[in-house]
Tab-separated table of C-alpha atoms and ligand atoms in Angstrom:
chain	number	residue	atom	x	y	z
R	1	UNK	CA	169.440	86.349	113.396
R	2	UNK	CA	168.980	83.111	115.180
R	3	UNK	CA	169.639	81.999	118.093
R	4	UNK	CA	170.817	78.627	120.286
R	5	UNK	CA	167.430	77.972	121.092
R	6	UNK	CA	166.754	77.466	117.648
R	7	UNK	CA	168.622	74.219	118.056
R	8	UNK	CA	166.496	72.566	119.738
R	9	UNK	CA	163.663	70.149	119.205
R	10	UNK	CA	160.665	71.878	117.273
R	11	UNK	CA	158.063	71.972	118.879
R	12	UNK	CA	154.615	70.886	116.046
R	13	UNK	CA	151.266	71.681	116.708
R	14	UNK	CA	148.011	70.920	113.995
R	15	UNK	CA	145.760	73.242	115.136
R	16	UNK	CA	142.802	72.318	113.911
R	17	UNK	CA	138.730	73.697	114.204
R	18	UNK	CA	138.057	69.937	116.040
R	19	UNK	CA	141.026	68.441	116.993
R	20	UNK	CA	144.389	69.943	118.587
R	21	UNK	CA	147.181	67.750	117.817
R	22	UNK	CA	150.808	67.857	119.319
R	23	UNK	CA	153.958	66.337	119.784
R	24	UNK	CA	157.691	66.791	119.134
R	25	UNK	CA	159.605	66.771	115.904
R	26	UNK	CA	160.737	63.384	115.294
R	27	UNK	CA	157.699	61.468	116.370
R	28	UNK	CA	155.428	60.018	113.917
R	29	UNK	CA	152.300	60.673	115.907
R	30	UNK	CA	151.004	63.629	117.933
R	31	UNK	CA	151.724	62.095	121.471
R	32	UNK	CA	149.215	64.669	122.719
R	33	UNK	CA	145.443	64.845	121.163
R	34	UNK	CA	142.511	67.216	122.690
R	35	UNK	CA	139.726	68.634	121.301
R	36	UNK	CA	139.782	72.435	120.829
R	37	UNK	CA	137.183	72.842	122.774
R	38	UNK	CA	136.614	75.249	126.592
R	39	UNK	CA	134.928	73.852	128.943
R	40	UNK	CA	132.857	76.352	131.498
R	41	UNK	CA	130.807	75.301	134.598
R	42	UNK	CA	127.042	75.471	134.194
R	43	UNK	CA	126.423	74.086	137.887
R	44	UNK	CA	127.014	76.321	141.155
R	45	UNK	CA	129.703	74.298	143.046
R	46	UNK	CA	128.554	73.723	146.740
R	47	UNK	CA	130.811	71.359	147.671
R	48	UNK	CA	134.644	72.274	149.262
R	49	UNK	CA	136.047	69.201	147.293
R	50	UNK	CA	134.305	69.655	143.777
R	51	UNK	CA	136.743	71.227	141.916
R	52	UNK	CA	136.350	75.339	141.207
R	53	UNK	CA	133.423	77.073	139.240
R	54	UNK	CA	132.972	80.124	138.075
R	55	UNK	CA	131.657	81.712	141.936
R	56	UNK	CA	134.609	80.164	143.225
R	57	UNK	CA	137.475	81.907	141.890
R	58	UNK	CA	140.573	79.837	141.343
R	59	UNK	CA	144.375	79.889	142.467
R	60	UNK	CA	144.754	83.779	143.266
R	61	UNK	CA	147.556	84.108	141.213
R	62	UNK	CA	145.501	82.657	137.910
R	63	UNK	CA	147.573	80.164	137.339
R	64	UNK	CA	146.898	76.754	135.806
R	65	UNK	CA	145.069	73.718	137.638
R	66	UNK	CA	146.482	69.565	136.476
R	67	UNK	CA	144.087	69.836	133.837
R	68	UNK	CA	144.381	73.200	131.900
R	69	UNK	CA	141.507	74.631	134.769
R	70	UNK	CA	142.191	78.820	134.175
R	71	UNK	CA	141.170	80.889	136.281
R	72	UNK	CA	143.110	83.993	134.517
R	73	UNK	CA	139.625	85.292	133.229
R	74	UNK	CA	138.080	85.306	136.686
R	75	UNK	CA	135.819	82.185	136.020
R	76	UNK	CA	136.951	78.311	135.265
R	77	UNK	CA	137.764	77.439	132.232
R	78	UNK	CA	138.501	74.244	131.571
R	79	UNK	CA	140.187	72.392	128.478
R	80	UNK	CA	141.910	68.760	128.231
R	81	UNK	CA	141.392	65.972	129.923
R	82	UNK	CA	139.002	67.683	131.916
R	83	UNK	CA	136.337	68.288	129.712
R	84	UNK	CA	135.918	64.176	129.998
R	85	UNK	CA	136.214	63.882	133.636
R	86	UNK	CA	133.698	66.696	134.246
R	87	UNK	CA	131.476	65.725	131.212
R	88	UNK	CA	127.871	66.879	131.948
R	89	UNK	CA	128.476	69.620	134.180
R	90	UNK	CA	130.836	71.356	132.365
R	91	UNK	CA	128.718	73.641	128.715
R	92	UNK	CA	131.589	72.738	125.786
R	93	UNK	CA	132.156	75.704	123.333
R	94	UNK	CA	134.530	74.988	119.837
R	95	UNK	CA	137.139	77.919	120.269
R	96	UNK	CA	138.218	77.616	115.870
R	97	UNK	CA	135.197	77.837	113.505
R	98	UNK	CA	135.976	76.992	110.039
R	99	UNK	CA	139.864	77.082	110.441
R	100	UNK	CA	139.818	80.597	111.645
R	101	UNK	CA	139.787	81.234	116.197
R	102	UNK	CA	136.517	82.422	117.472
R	103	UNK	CA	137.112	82.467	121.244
R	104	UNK	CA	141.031	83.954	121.287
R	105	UNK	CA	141.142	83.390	125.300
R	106	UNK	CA	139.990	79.478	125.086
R	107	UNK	CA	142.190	78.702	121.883
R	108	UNK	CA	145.019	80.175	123.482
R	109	UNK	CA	143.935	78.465	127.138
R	110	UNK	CA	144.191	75.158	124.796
R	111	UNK	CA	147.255	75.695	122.785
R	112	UNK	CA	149.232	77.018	126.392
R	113	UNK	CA	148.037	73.553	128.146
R	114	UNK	CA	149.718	71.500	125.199
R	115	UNK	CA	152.443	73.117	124.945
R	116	UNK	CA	153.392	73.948	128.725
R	117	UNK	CA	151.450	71.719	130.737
R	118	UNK	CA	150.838	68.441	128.133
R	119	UNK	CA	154.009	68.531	126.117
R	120	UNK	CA	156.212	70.674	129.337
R	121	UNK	CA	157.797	73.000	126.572
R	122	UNK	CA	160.380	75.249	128.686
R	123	UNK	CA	159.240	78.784	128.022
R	124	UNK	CA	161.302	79.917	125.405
R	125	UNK	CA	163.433	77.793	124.215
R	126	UNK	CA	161.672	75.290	121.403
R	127	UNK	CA	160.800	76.432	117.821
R	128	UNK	CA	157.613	76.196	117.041
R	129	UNK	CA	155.642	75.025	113.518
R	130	UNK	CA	151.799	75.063	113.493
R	131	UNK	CA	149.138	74.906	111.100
R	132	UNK	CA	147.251	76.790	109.361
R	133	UNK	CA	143.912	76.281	106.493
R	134	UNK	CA	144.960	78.025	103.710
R	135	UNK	CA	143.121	81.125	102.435
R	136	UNK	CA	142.399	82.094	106.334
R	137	UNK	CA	142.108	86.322	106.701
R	138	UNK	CA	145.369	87.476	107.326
R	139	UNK	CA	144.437	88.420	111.369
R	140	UNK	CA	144.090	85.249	112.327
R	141	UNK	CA	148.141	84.118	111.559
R	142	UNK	CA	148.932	87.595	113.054
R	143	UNK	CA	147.327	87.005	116.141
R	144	UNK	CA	148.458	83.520	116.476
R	145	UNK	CA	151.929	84.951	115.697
R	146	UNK	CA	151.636	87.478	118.706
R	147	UNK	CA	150.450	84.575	120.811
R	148	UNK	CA	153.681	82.192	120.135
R	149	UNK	CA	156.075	85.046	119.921
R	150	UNK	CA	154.602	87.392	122.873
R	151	UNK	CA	152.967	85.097	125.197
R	152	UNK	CA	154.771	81.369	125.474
R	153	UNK	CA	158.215	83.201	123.933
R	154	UNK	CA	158.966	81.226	120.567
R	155	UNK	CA	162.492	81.809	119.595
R	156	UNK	CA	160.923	80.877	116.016
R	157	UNK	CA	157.655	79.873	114.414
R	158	UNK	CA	156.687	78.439	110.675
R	159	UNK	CA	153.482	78.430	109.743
R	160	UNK	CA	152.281	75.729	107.112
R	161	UNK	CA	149.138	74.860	106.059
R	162	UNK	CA	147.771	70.866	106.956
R	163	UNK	CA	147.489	69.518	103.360
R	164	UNK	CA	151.004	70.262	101.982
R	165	UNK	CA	152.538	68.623	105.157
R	166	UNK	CA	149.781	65.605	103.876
R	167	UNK	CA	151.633	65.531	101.295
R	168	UNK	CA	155.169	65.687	103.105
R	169	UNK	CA	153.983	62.331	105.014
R	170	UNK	CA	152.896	60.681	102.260
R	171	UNK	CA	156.614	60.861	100.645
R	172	UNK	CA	155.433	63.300	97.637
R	173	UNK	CA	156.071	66.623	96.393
R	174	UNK	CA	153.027	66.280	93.785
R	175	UNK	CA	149.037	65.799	94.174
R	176	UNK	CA	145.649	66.766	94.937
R	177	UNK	CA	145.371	66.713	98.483
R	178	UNK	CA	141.313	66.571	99.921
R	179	UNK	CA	141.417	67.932	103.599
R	180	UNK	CA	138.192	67.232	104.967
R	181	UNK	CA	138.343	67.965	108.845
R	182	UNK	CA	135.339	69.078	111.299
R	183	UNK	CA	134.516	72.563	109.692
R	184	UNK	CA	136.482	72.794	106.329
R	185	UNK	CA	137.158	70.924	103.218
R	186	UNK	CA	139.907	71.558	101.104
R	187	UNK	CA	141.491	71.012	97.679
R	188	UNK	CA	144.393	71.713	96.767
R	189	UNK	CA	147.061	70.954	93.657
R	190	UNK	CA	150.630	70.744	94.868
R	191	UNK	CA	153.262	70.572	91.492
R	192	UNK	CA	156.922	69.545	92.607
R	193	UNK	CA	156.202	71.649	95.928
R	194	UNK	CA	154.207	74.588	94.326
R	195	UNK	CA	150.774	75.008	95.378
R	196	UNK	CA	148.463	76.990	92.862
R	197	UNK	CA	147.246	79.070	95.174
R	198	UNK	CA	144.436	80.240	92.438
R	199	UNK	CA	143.100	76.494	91.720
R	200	UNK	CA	142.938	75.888	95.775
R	201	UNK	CA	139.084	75.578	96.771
R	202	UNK	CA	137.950	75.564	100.692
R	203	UNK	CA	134.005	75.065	101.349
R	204	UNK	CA	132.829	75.340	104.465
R	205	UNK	CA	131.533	71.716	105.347
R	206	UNK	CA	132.628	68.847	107.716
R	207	UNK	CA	132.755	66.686	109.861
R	208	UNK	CA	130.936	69.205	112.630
R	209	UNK	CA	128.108	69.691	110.096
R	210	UNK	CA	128.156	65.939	109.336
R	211	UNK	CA	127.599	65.268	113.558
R	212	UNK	CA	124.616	68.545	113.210
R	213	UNK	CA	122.977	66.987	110.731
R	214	UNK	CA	122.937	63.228	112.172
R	215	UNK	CA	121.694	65.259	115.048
R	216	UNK	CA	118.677	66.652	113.195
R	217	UNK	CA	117.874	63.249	111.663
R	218	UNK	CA	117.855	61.532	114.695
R	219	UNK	CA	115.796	64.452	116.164
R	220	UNK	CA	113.224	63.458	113.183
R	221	UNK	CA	113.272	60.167	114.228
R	222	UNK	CA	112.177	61.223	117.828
R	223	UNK	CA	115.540	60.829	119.528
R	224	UNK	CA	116.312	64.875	120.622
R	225	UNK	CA	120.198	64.684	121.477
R	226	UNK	CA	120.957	68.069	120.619
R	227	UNK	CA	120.148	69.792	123.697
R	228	UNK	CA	123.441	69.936	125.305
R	229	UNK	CA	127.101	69.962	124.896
R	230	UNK	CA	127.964	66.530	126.279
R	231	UNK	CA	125.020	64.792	124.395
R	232	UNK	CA	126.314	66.649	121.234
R	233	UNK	CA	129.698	64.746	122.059
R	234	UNK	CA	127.295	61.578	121.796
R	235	UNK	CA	126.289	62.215	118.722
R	236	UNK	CA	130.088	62.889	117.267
R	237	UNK	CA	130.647	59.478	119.080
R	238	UNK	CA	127.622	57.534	116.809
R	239	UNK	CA	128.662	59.680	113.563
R	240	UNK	CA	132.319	58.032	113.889
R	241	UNK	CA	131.278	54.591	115.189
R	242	UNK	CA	128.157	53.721	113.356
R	243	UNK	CA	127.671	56.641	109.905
R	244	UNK	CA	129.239	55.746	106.308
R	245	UNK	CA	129.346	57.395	102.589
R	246	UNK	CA	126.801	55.614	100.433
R	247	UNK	CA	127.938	54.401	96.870
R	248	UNK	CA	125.059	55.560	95.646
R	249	UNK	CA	122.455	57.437	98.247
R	250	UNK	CA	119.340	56.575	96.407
R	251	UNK	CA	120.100	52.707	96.227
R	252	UNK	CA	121.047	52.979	99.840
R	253	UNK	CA	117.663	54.144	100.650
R	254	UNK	CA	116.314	51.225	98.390
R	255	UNK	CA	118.135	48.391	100.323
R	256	UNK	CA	116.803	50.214	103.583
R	257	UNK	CA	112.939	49.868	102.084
R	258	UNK	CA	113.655	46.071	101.460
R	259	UNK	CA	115.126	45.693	104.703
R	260	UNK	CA	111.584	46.928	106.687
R	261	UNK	CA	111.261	48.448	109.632
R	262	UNK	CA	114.226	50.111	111.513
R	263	UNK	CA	116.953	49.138	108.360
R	264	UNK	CA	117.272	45.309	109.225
R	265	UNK	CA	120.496	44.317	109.235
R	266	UNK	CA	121.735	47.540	107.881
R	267	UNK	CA	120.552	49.525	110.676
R	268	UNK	CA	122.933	49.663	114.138
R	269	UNK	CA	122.536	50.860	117.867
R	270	UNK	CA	124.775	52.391	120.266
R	271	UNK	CA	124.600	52.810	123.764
R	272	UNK	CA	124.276	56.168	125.498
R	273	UNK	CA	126.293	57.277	128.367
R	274	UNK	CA	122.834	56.984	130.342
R	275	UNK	CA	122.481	53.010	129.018
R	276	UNK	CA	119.493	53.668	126.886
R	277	UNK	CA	120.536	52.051	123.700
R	278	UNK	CA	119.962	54.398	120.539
R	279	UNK	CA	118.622	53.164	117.165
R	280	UNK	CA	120.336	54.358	114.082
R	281	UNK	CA	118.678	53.558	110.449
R	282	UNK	CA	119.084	55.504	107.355
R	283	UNK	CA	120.592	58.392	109.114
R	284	UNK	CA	124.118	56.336	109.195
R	285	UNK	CA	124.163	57.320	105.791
R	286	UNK	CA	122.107	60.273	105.228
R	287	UNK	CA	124.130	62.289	107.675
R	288	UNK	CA	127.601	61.989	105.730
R	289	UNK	CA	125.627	62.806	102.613
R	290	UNK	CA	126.162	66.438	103.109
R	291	UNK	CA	129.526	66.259	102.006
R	292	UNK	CA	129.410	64.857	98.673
R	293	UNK	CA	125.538	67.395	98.263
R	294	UNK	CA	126.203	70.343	100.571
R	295	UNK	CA	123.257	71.934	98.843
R	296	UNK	CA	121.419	69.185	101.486
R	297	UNK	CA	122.086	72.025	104.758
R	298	UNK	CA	121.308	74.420	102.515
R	299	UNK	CA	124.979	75.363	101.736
R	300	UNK	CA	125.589	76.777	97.907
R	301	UNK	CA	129.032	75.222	97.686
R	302	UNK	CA	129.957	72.137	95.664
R	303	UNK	CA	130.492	68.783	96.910
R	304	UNK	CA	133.846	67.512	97.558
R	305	UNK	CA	134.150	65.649	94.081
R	306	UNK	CA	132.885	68.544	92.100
R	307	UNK	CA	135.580	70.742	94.216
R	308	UNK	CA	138.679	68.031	92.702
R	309	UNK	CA	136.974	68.655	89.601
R	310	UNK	CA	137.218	72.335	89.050
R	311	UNK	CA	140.487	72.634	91.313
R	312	UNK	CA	141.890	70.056	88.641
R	313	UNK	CA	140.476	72.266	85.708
R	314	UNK	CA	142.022	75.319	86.850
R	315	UNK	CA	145.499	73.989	86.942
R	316	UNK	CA	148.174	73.873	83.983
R	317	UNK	CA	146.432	71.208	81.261
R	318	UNK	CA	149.636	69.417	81.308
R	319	UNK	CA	149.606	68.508	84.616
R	320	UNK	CA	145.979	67.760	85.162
R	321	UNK	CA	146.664	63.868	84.581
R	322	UNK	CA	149.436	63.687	86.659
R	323	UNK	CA	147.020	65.029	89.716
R	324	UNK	CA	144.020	62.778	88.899
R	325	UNK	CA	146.288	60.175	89.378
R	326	UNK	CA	148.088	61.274	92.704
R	327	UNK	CA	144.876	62.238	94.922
R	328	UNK	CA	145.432	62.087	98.461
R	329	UNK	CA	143.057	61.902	101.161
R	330	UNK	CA	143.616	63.570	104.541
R	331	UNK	CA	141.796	65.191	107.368
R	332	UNK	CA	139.275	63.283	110.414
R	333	UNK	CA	136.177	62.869	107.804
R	334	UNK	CA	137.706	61.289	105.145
R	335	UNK	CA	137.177	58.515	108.065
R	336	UNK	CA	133.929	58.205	107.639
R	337	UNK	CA	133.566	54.839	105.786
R	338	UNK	CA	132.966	54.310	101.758
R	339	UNK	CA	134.301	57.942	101.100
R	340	UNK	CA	137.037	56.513	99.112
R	341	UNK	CA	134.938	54.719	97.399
R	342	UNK	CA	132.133	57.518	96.422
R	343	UNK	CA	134.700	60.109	95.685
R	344	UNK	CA	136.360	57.571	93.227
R	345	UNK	CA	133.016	56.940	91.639
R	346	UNK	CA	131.749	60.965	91.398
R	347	UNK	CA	135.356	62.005	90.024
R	348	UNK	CA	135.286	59.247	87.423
R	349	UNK	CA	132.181	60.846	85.939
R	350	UNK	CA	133.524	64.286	85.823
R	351	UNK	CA	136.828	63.330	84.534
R	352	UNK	CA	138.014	63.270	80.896
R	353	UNK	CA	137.613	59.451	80.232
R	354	UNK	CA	141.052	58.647	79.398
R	355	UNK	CA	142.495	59.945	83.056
R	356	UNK	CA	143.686	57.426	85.756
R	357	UNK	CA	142.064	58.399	88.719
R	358	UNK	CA	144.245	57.029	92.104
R	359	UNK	CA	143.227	57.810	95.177
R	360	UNK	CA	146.029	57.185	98.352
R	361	UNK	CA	144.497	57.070	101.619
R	362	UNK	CA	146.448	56.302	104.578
R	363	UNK	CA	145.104	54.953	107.621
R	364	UNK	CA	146.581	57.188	109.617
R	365	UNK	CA	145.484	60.442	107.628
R	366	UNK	CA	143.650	61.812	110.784
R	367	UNK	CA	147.095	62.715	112.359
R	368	UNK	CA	148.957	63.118	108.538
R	369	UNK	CA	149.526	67.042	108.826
R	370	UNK	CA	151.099	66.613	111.694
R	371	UNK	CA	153.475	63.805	110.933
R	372	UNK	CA	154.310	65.934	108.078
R	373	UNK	CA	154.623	68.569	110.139
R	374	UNK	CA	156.821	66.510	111.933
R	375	UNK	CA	159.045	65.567	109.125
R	376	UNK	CA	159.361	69.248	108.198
R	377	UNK	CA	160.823	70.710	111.388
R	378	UNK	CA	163.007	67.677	111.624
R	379	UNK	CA	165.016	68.980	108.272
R	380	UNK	CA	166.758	72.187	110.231
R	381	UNK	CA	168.115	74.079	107.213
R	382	UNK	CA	164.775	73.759	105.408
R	383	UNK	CA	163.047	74.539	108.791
R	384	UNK	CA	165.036	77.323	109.847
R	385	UNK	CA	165.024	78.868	105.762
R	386	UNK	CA	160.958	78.798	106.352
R	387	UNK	CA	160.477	79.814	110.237
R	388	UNK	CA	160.477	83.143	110.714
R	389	UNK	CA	163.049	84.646	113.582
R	390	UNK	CA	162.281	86.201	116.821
R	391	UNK	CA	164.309	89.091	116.170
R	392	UNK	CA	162.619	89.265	112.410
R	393	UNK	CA	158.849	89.437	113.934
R	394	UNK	CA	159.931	92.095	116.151
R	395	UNK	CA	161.714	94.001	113.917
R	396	UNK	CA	159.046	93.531	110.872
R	397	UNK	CA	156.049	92.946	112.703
R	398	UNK	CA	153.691	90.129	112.379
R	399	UNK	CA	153.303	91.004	108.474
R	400	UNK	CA	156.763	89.038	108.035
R	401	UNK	CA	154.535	86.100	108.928
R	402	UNK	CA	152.567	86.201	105.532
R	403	UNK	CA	156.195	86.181	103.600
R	404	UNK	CA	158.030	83.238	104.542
R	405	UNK	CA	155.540	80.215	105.771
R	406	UNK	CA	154.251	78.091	103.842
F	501	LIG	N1	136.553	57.411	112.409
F	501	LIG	C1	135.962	58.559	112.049
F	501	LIG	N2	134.864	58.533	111.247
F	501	LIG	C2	134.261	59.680	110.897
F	501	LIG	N3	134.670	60.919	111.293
F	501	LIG	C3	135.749	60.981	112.089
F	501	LIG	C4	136.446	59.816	112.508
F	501	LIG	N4	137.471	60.210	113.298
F	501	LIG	C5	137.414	61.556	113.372
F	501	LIG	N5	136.373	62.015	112.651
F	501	LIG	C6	135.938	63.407	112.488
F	501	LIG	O1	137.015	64.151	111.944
F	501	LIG	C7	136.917	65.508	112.392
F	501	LIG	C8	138.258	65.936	112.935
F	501	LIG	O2	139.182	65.797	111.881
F	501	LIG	P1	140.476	66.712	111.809
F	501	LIG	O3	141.245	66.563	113.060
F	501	LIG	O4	141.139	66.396	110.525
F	501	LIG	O5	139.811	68.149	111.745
F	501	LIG	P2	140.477	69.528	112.220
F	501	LIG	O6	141.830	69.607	111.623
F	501	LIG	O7	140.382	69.608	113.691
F	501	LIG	O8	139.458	70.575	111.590
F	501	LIG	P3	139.643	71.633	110.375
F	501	LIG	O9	140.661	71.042	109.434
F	501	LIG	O10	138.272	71.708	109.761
F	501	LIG	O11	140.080	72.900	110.998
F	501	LIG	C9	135.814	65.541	113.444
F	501	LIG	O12	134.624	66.050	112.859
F	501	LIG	C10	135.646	64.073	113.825
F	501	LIG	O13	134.335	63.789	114.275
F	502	LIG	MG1	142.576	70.189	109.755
């Protein structure tokens, strides 16, 4: 049974392992961005002005400071804004690890401070449509379901998962869709609307392994900028500023030899927070490497190209043309520059020779799940057919969830 509040404006919220992106139904773009990140004091406060730490307990009633500060849990925890304004006193912690919640208080801390505080949803009264990586354990969409329902009062909530709404932005109803976003990659075959769930493959690689890795390199190099959260957040900063996919890694390192000492004119710097400016060589290169040759961090999972391959080979033969030509990229690390490029190249070799390989990537493909998203909960029959009902999870239970999303 519905009811009116199911009228109103969905609410859409991409909830991804790096990045938490929300907005309203209707708009394009998330109009509210944060990473999914807690941030918790590791200095004792001793002045009255700074703001609360954890031997200074909060607003007695636990409520919520202008930047998502709890205090529910007895200590500050802080998400948002915050974690900028306070950056280098505050130790970060990721609260999703490959798709799936680690830390339940600080993902909930986050997804609350969109919703209420960022995006001022009334308790209660807007629908609700978040993501979800496909082939997560089943907990983690129950849980999430008891946090929507029970805690901020959904009347509704649809679950989808980030690649078919890809698709949904990019105007189709057929592709491959590669999701690579900061701890998963993801391929999956979408056939007029029907995901093979059995040809889907998800490693365990991204763009947070890509940042750990130019970490390590740099470390090599003698630059240690691993040592705490906010210099961590430096190094995602040079990964997306400065690193790039390599046509070809072993010519890459070639052209670096010719160039001598430090990479020439291929080599760039960036300067630190603290001014010191920061030398980057081959690592702009080597770091992204890791996605194409996971084997590289020691992962046994295949590379992103090999993963189109064999998702391709286990659909239907008849329509594996039809998805070689209709790849779609989506996801934060498909960013990273020259993976368009290298992916064409690596699925050109594994591909019958007579396919036309075409791959579509949008500029915008960081935020494409949730324009999709978007798009989805802005068609109400087709919305309210896939949410599942207030009144439904309680009478079900948060199984129901598993039956009618996406
Ligand atoms: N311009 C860029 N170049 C390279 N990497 C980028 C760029 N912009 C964002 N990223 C990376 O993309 C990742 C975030 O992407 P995205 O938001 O798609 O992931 P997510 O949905 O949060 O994670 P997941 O899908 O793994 O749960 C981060 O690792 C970030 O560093
Ligand atoms: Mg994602």
């Amino acid at each position: 049974m519905s009811s009116v509040h199911d009228l109103n404006q969905p609410v859409v919220l991409d909830l991804g392992s790096g990045l938490t992106k929300g907005g309203y139904a209707g708009t394009p773009d998330p109009s509210v961005v944060i990473g999914t990140l807690t941030g918790h004091a590791k200095l004792q406060r001793v002045l009255p002005s700074a703001t609360a730490a954890p031997d200074m307990p909060g607003t007695p009633d636990g409520s919520r400071g202008k930047y998502g500060e709890a205090t529910s849990s007895g200590g500050s925890v802080f998400v948002g804004e915050q974690l900028r304004n306070m950056c280098g006193v505050l130790r970060l912690e990721h609260a999703m690890q490959r798709g799936m919640v680690t830390d339940w208080s600080g993902a909930e801390e986050i997804w609350r401070h969109v919703s209420t505080d960022l995006l001022s949803v009334a308790h209660g009264e807007h629908p609700f449509l978040v993501t979800e990586n496909a082939l997560n354990a089943r907990w983690n969409r129950e849980r999430m379901g008891e946090f929507f329902f029970e805690s901020l009062n959904a009347p509704s909530l649809c679950v989808a998962v980030p690649g078919v709404l890809s698709l949904y932005a990019s105007g189709r109803t057929s592709g491959l869709v590669v999701d690579v976003g900061d701890t998963l990659t993801t391929t999956m075959a979408v056939a007029d609307g029907h995901v093979d769930v059995h040809a889907m493959r998800r490693s365990e690689v991204g763009g947070r392994d890509v940042t750990e890795r130019l970490g390590t390199l740099l470390q090599k190099s003698g630059v240690s900028l691993m040592g705490t959260s906010s210099e961590r957040e430096a190094v995602r900063r040079v990964k997306e500023r400065l690193c790039y996919i390599a046509e070809d890694a072993r010519e890459e390192e070639r052209r670096f030899i010719d160039e001598g000492v430090g990479g020439g004119k291929l080599g760039a710097s960036f300067r630190l927070p603290d001014g010191n400016v920061l030398q980057v060589g081959t690592e702009r290169f080597r770091a992204g490497e890791i996605v194409f040759r996971p084997h590289l961090m020691g992962a046994e999972v295949d590379g992103v190209a090999q993963s189109v391959h064999s998702c391709t080979q286990a659909v239907d033969m008849h329509l594996r043309r039809a998805l070689y030509g209709s790849v779609l990229l989506s996801g934060g690390s498909t960013l990273l520059r020259g993976f368009c490029t290298r992916l064409l190249r690596e699925v050109r070799a594994l591909a019958p020779s007579n396919c036309k390989i075409r791959i579509h990537a949008p500029t915008d493909r960081l935020y494409s799940a949730f324009t999709g998203g978007s798009v989805l909960a802005c068609l109400s029959t087709t919305f309210r057919s896939m949410a599942v009902s207030r009144s439904e999870y309680f009478e079900h239970g948060a199984g129901v969830l598993h039956h009618k999303c996406l």
